[in-house]
Amino acid sequence: MRIGEYPPQGAVACDDRPATEGHKAQQRPDEAADPGFAGAEAAALAALGFSKPMIAALGERAFVNGTSLEAELIASGEVDEEAYYGAMARLLRLPLLSEIDAGLVVDAETIDSQLLRPTMLRLAHRNRAPETAIVPSAGRLADLAATFAAMPLLGRDLAITTPSAIRRAVWAAGAVRRGRQASQALFERRPLFSARVVLSGAQGFIAGMVAATMMAALLIATGETLLFLHVLLSLTYLASLMLRLTALAAKIFRPATTSAAQTAPAPLPRYTVMVALYREAPVASQLVASLSRLDWPPALLDIKLVCEEDDSETIQALEALVLGPQFEIVRVPAIGPRTKPKALTYALTAARGEYLAIYDAEDRPHPGQLREAYARFRAGPPELACLQAPLIIANPRQSFISAMFSLEYSALFRGLLPLLATARMPLPLGGTSNHFRTQILHEVGGWDPFNVTEDADLGLRLHRLGYRCDVMTRQTLEDAPVEISVWMAQRARWFKGWAQTWLVLMREPLRLFGELGPAAFATFHLMVGGMLVSALLHPLIFVFLWLGASALLDAPKDDLPLGAVSLFAMDFVNILGSYLIFLGLGVGSMIDHEKRLIGWRWALVPLYWLMISVASWRALIELRTRPFHWNKTPHSPAAKA
């Protein structure tokens, strides 16, 4: 039988360039650069019926991308996976397994390597000898055919299968084990970094002592205690205000230089993109279209759509789209906690890219974002672990809430975070458009499945372990909530996660101080602790203003008490300054088009901040009653312009 007797038909997904094994970027023996291997590939593809012009085009792409002809063929979508490997099976006179029964796979951690580079899988049949399913390579096809022709008995217990079939079987066989590992690994290996225990014994004791002391002080010396709390809150508020004022001054006097023009050199590495999805059927089509526009060779893309296994609606919506070879649907077993970080940690086992990006279901990332991130990683130091892309709200005109959201995101991602990155301070990451070095992500333990604001937690953990985070320029568009109930649930989850993060980092304050240093330690408290206190007690500022004004009005004009005047002035500066700096940082980071979309609604900032206070109190209650519950934010397709 000659190789060319069975030309393939239709389309495939194969992975001829592995990326991470042992959580390090790896290259297989340099087959792609080996003229002999490339020649063997070309001969095999020609014998299988592919034309010379097509093989030449595949060769050009393989040379540029540092891949193989087979990888480029499969990524092109011009052949069907089952037909392609079926042709090889007929050539080798072996059976084809288009699907593998996961019940025949003996689960062990060793089989996880087949998620990175699916090449072979041993199947344990009950009533007959074990069988090995293999994925042959085009470059070795002629050698295999010659070997089996000379020694036919070698193929007696072999079968040909596809890379996708191996991955599906391995995912299913080890689902429970990996699900438990994703939920428990961080707590078991590094309990200090896990939010599974909400309040440590020492923290609970200290909290009880502080509360009891305050109650006693209020009973014994009510006036003096209230004055002390007033001063303490005002100073906390003022310190947080100063941080944002510094960011505003930096924005005005030192405009950020752009690095968006950087381009990534070829050949490029493999890049993994992960999106955690739950009840996201309405935006499935938009998401796949957005990810398909990413400017990165399809042969080097590893896109994982991470779904809960019982979310059949989303899975069916994705399968109906006929995804390209670079896409893979990962089904996460229903093992608690049911959170986004647990789902991402579950899929991290199979991340094949040297670099990894996280997006949300509603995101529309700039097509050049991966290239900018890779160029920045190459130019940066080895400790640069993560890059945060700016998030821009695309629907600020839709409601008062989305307008305020747009101001917040502009102030944070284009104002405050660039300042912190320049000063090499800790960055509380946003929950999407984070780009990581995959190896470092593994080393620090991935995401905490019990923290419902896993992004901020991970950014701070990276910093305390000696790594750096930075910002980039190419943006991601997303839509903000437009309904108060949706916004309130989302914001309460954020505050709950920030509280979890503060409690986790403050389990050993002296150790944290040593790891972060004085400046980063203070920044952490202002960014996380100060924000929580300011949100919870924001309405008290109005109470203090009213009390201060009343005291000044009742006092003699020629003998105003200095203490009352000082406190009133501080409260006035706090409340007015916080609003003005928020607007200055938010509006000042926007382009003119965004400002026009905001319109007059900037005047509703005081109302919005009172709503934030309500959300923070709800978060405090949920931290006690259901700390790991994930308040799901529903999404809809973006409105067409």
PDB file of C-alpha atoms in Angstrom, residues 233 236-237 240 491 495 498 528-541 608-617 619:
ATOM      1  CA  LEU A 233     -11.461  58.318  59.942  1.00  0.00           C
ATOM      2  CA  THR A 236      -7.525  57.706  56.802  1.00  0.00           C
ATOM      3  CA  TYR A 237      -9.733  59.355  54.211  1.00  0.00           C
ATOM      4  CA  SER A 240      -6.262  57.723  50.576  1.00  0.00           C
ATOM      5  CA  ARG A 491     -19.844  45.531  43.548  1.00  0.00           C
ATOM      6  CA  PHE A 495     -15.760  44.487  48.187  1.00  0.00           C
ATOM      7  CA  TRP A 498     -11.021  42.920  48.717  1.00  0.00           C
ATOM      8  CA  VAL A 528      -7.310  47.961  49.883  1.00  0.00           C
ATOM      9  CA  GLY A 529      -7.858  48.728  53.560  1.00  0.00           C
ATOM     10  CA  GLY A 530      -8.328  52.456  53.047  1.00  0.00           C
ATOM     11  CA  MET A 531     -10.770  51.879  50.212  1.00  0.00           C
ATOM     12  CA  LEU A 532     -12.848  49.497  52.336  1.00  0.00           C
ATOM     13  CA  VAL A 533     -12.967  51.844  55.328  1.00  0.00           C
ATOM     14  CA  SER A 534     -13.720  54.855  53.128  1.00  0.00           C
ATOM     15  CA  ALA A 535     -16.581  53.048  51.400  1.00  0.00           C
ATOM     16  CA  LEU A 536     -18.086  51.681  54.606  1.00  0.00           C
ATOM     17  CA  LEU A 537     -17.976  54.981  56.467  1.00  0.00           C
ATOM     18  CA  HIS A 538     -18.496  57.428  53.591  1.00  0.00           C
ATOM     19  CA  PRO A 539     -21.930  58.531  54.865  1.00  0.00           C
ATOM     20  CA  LEU A 540     -20.299  59.512  58.189  1.00  0.00           C
ATOM     21  CA  ILE A 541     -18.376  62.274  56.416  1.00  0.00           C
ATOM     22  CA  TYR A 608     -22.878  56.955  43.228  1.00  0.00           C
ATOM     23  CA  TRP A 609     -20.496  56.973  46.170  1.00  0.00           C
ATOM     24  CA  LEU A 610     -23.388  56.519  48.583  1.00  0.00           C
ATOM     25  CA  MET A 611     -24.443  53.500  46.514  1.00  0.00           C
ATOM     26  CA  ILE A 612     -20.890  52.168  46.823  1.00  0.00           C
ATOM     27  CA  SER A 613     -21.212  52.463  50.595  1.00  0.00           C
ATOM     28  CA  VAL A 614     -24.406  50.377  50.527  1.00  0.00           C
ATOM     29  CA  ALA A 615     -22.622  47.734  48.444  1.00  0.00           C
ATOM     30  CA  SER A 616     -19.709  47.636  50.899  1.00  0.00           C
ATOM     31  CA  TRP A 617     -22.046  46.969  53.844  1.00  0.00           C
ATOM     32  CA  ALA A 619     -20.280  42.740  51.219  1.00  0.00           C
TER      33      ALA A 619
END
